[in-house]
mmCIF file of C-alpha atoms in Angstrom:
data_model
loop_
_atom_site.group_PDB
_atom_site.id
_atom_site.type_symbol
_atom_site.label_atom_id
_atom_site.label_comp_id
_atom_site.label_asym_id
_atom_site.label_seq_id
_atom_site.Cartn_x
_atom_site.Cartn_y
_atom_site.Cartn_z
ATOM 1 C CA MET A 14 -164.606 -90.108 83.865
ATOM 2 C CA TYR A 15 -167.064 -89.997 80.900
ATOM 3 C CA GLU A 16 -167.858 -86.253 81.854
ATOM 4 C CA ASP A 17 -164.445 -85.559 82.270
ATOM 5 C CA ASP A 18 -163.564 -86.749 78.664
ATOM 6 C CA ASP A 19 -166.192 -84.607 77.260
ATOM 7 C CA TYR A 20 -164.941 -81.460 79.078
ATOM 8 C CA TRP A 21 -161.350 -82.231 77.675
ATOM 9 C CA GLU A 22 -162.695 -82.999 74.218
ATOM 10 C CA ARG A 23 -164.561 -79.599 74.280
ATOM 11 C CA LEU A 24 -161.482 -77.778 75.408
ATOM 12 C CA ILE A 25 -159.491 -79.170 72.637
ATOM 13 C CA PHE A 26 -162.177 -78.442 70.215
ATOM 14 C CA GLU A 27 -162.254 -74.876 71.529
ATOM 15 C CA ALA A 28 -158.405 -74.646 71.307
ATOM 16 C CA GLU A 29 -158.437 -75.686 67.755
ATOM 17 C CA LYS A 30 -161.156 -73.447 66.691
ATOM 18 C CA PHE A 31 -159.413 -70.498 68.347
ATOM 19 C CA GLN A 32 -156.072 -71.513 66.608
ATOM 20 C CA ARG A 33 -158.155 -71.644 63.178
ATOM 21 C CA ASP A 34 -159.809 -68.412 63.901
ATOM 22 C CA LEU A 35 -156.466 -66.612 64.612
ATOM 23 C CA GLU A 36 -154.891 -68.003 61.583
ATOM 24 C CA VAL A 37 -157.741 -66.878 59.360
ATOM 25 C CA HIS A 38 -157.748 -63.418 60.971
ATOM 26 C CA THR A 39 -154.230 -63.162 60.753
ATOM 27 C CA LEU A 40 -154.227 -64.288 57.011
ATOM 28 C CA ASN A 41 -157.084 -61.625 56.399
ATOM 29 C CA LEU A 42 -155.153 -58.762 57.905
ATOM 30 C CA LYS A 43 -151.865 -59.487 55.654
ATOM 31 C CA LEU A 44 -153.888 -59.829 52.730
ATOM 32 C CA TYR A 45 -155.516 -56.247 53.248
ATOM 33 C CA HIS A 46 -152.354 -54.824 54.413
ATOM 34 C CA SER A 47 -150.485 -56.131 51.343
ATOM 35 C CA GLN A 48 -153.175 -55.146 48.861
ATOM 36 C CA SER A 49 -152.995 -51.480 50.555
ATOM 37 C CA GLU A 50 -149.242 -51.351 50.336
ATOM 38 C CA HIS A 51 -149.234 -52.713 46.723
ATOM 39 C CA TRP A 52 -151.567 -49.867 45.314
ATOM 40 C CA ARG A 53 -149.674 -47.388 47.392
ATOM 41 C CA ALA A 54 -146.370 -48.692 45.911
ATOM 42 C CA LYS A 55 -148.074 -48.466 42.436
ATOM 43 C CA ALA A 56 -149.338 -44.786 42.961
ATOM 44 C CA TRP A 57 -145.721 -43.859 43.984
ATOM 45 C CA THR A 58 -144.432 -44.993 40.576
ATOM 46 C CA VAL A 59 -147.324 -43.183 38.631
ATOM 47 C CA LEU A 60 -146.459 -40.088 40.682
ATOM 48 C CA TRP A 61 -142.860 -40.368 39.481
ATOM 49 C CA TRP A 62 -143.795 -40.597 36.009
ATOM 50 C CA TYR A 63 -146.359 -37.667 36.320
ATOM 51 C CA LEU A 64 -143.525 -35.603 37.814
ATOM 52 C CA LEU A 65 -141.514 -36.372 34.593
ATOM 53 C CA PHE A 66 -143.939 -35.579 32.253
ATOM 54 C CA VAL A 67 -145.071 -32.272 34.240
ATOM 55 C CA THR A 68 -141.395 -31.270 33.893
ATOM 56 C CA LEU A 69 -141.197 -32.074 30.120
ATOM 57 C CA THR A 70 -144.423 -30.214 29.727
ATOM 58 C CA GLY A 71 -143.037 -27.128 31.440
ATOM 59 C CA ILE A 72 -139.890 -27.419 29.469
ATOM 60 C CA PHE A 73 -141.567 -27.785 26.015
ATOM 61 C CA MET A 74 -144.266 -24.816 26.715
ATOM 62 C CA SER A 75 -141.380 -22.503 28.147
ATOM 63 C CA LEU A 76 -139.221 -23.140 24.906
ATOM 64 C CA ALA A 77 -142.520 -22.828 22.797
ATOM 65 C CA LEU A 78 -143.312 -19.378 24.508
ATOM 66 C CA LEU A 79 -139.542 -18.138 24.052
ATOM 67 C CA GLU A 80 -139.769 -19.029 20.372
ATOM 68 C CA LEU A 81 -143.150 -17.174 20.192
ATOM 69 C CA PHE A 82 -141.642 -14.033 21.784
ATOM 70 C CA ASN A 83 -138.570 -14.220 19.291
ATOM 71 C CA GLY A 84 -141.029 -13.678 16.614
ATOM 72 C CA HIS A 85 -141.568 -17.056 15.007
ATOM 73 C CA GLN A 86 -145.181 -17.656 13.995
ATOM 74 C CA SER A 87 -145.242 -21.446 14.663
ATOM 75 C CA SER A 88 -143.293 -23.453 17.258
ATOM 76 C CA TRP A 89 -142.449 -26.860 16.940
ATOM 77 C CA TRP A 90 -142.013 -27.150 20.771
ATOM 78 C CA LEU A 91 -145.834 -27.304 20.978
ATOM 79 C CA ALA A 92 -145.869 -30.607 19.424
ATOM 80 C CA GLY A 93 -143.913 -32.009 22.338
ATOM 81 C CA GLY A 94 -145.736 -29.818 25.050
ATOM 82 C CA TYR A 95 -149.378 -30.955 24.074
ATOM 83 C CA PRO A 96 -148.552 -34.655 24.295
ATOM 84 C CA CYS A 97 -146.687 -34.294 27.581
ATOM 85 C CA SER A 98 -149.514 -32.312 29.039
ATOM 86 C CA LEU A 99 -152.190 -34.866 28.035
ATOM 87 C CA ILE A 100 -150.167 -37.654 29.320
ATOM 88 C CA SER A 101 -149.760 -35.765 32.568
ATOM 89 C CA PHE A 102 -153.493 -35.512 32.832
ATOM 90 C CA VAL A 103 -153.861 -39.306 32.513
ATOM 91 C CA LEU A 104 -151.126 -40.075 34.727
ATOM 92 C CA VAL A 105 -152.859 -37.955 37.417
ATOM 93 C CA TYR A 106 -156.000 -39.875 36.800
ATOM 94 C CA ILE A 107 -154.355 -43.012 37.253
ATOM 95 C CA HIS A 108 -152.418 -41.863 40.444
ATOM 96 C CA HIS A 109 -155.751 -40.978 41.940
ATOM 97 C CA ARG A 110 -157.305 -44.295 41.077
ATOM 98 C CA HIS A 111 -154.558 -46.172 42.753
ATOM 99 C CA LEU A 112 -154.842 -43.942 45.770
ATOM 100 C CA LYS A 113 -158.491 -44.605 46.045
ATOM 101 C CA ARG A 114 -157.825 -48.373 45.685
ATOM 102 C CA SER A 115 -154.993 -48.242 48.333
ATOM 103 C CA LYS A 116 -157.407 -46.284 50.783
ATOM 104 C CA ALA A 117 -160.225 -48.865 50.226
ATOM 105 C CA ALA A 118 -157.946 -51.538 51.106
ATOM 106 C CA SER A 119 -156.667 -49.723 54.176
ATOM 107 C CA GLU A 120 -160.427 -49.263 55.388
ATOM 108 C CA LYS A 121 -160.975 -52.862 54.895
ATOM 109 C CA PHE A 122 -157.891 -53.560 57.042
ATOM 110 C CA ARG A 123 -158.991 -51.145 59.598
ATOM 111 C CA SER A 124 -162.666 -52.404 59.587
ATOM 112 C CA LEU A 125 -161.830 -56.058 59.670
ATOM 113 C CA GLU A 126 -163.484 -57.497 62.849
ATOM 114 C CA PRO A 127 -162.083 -60.478 64.498
ATOM 115 C CA PRO A 128 -164.217 -63.583 64.982
ATOM 116 C CA ALA A 129 -165.952 -64.024 68.169
ATOM 117 C CA SER A 130 -163.446 -66.319 69.741
ATOM 118 C CA LEU A 131 -160.626 -63.677 69.309
ATOM 119 C CA ARG A 132 -162.471 -60.904 70.791
ATOM 120 C CA PRO A 133 -161.559 -61.291 74.561
ATOM 121 C CA LEU A 134 -157.879 -61.821 73.449
ATOM 122 C CA MET A 135 -158.374 -58.435 71.298
ATOM 123 C CA ALA A 136 -159.756 -56.706 74.319
ATOM 124 C CA SER A 137 -157.081 -57.756 76.528
ATOM 125 C CA ILE A 138 -154.512 -56.550 73.999
ATOM 126 C CA ASP A 139 -156.332 -53.287 73.446
ATOM 127 C CA ALA A 140 -156.359 -52.701 77.430
ATOM 128 C CA GLU A 141 -152.712 -53.349 77.652
ATOM 129 C CA ILE A 142 -151.985 -50.775 74.643
ATOM 130 C CA GLU A 143 -154.144 -48.226 76.449
ATOM 131 C CA ALA A 144 -152.342 -48.805 79.657
ATOM 132 C CA GLU A 145 -149.029 -48.481 78.139
ATOM 133 C CA GLU A 146 -150.178 -45.097 76.204
ATOM 134 C CA ARG A 147 -151.621 -43.785 79.678
ATOM 135 C CA ALA A 148 -148.281 -44.745 81.481
ATOM 136 C CA ALA A 149 -146.499 -42.934 78.483
ATOM 137 C CA ALA A 150 -148.535 -39.791 78.574
ATOM 138 C CA THR A 151 -148.296 -39.486 82.411
ATOM 139 C CA ALA A 152 -144.341 -39.963 82.339
ATOM 140 C CA LYS A 153 -144.273 -37.382 79.534
ATOM 141 C CA LYS A 154 -146.279 -35.121 81.821
ATOM 142 C CA ARG A 155 -144.065 -35.850 84.749
ATOM 143 C CA ARG A 156 -140.965 -35.200 82.665
ATOM 144 C CA ARG A 157 -142.117 -31.888 81.420
ATOM 145 C CA TRP A 158 -143.029 -30.990 85.141
ATOM 146 C CA LEU A 159 -139.861 -32.034 86.468
ATOM 147 C CA GLY A 160 -138.135 -29.994 83.809
ATOM 148 C CA ARG A 161 -139.471 -26.542 84.966
ATOM 149 C CA ARG A 162 -137.769 -24.421 87.624
ATOM 150 C CA PRO A 163 -139.731 -24.915 90.940
ATOM 151 C CA SER A 164 -141.844 -21.818 91.788
ATOM 152 C CA GLN A 165 -141.523 -19.510 94.573
ATOM 153 C CA HIS A 166 -144.161 -21.387 96.378
ATOM 154 C CA ASP A 167 -143.181 -24.685 95.815
ATOM 155 C CA ALA A 168 -142.486 -26.918 98.768
ATOM 156 C CA ARG A 169 -138.999 -27.501 97.323
ATOM 157 C CA ARG A 170 -137.825 -23.806 97.666
ATOM 158 C CA ARG A 171 -138.680 -23.520 101.570
ATOM 159 C CA PRO A 172 -136.389 -21.224 103.140
ATOM 160 C CA GLY A 173 -134.193 -23.189 105.378
ATOM 161 C CA ARG A 174 -133.373 -25.737 102.997
ATOM 162 C CA LEU A 175 -129.789 -26.056 101.760
ATOM 163 C CA GLY A 176 -129.040 -23.259 99.246
ATOM 164 C CA HIS A 177 -131.808 -20.959 100.178
ATOM 165 C CA SER A 178 -131.913 -18.239 102.487
#
């Protein structure tokens, strides 16, 4: 009876450890995924501001060129074009930094290894996913093959069958 109690205690301990490892791994995955999404969202916001300032730069510079071609020596439009182009360059740099941070968080997310107690579970899940992908690929091949007209030498086009002479 004493050995049986040790067995159940060990089993309960392993189950609790497994549950704890699963919770910690899930929280880590959520953290890195949310960090990646956070930096990607910031990069999109900066990108929209960048596009606005690039458009303003284009407008100001084209108006400055029009005024210079009309014969005016100085152009007040350049006073708006230069700051907008400078702001555009700064926004490109910020956008690049946000994308780098998003990529780094995404790489951490992808490289996050599960604890040792979760590896058999991850292996079985990966095996199921691979089996589903293989089944989908064979079904796709089969659909592609069945969609073609049968060739002249195909068994389905033998003379003597219905509709064939």
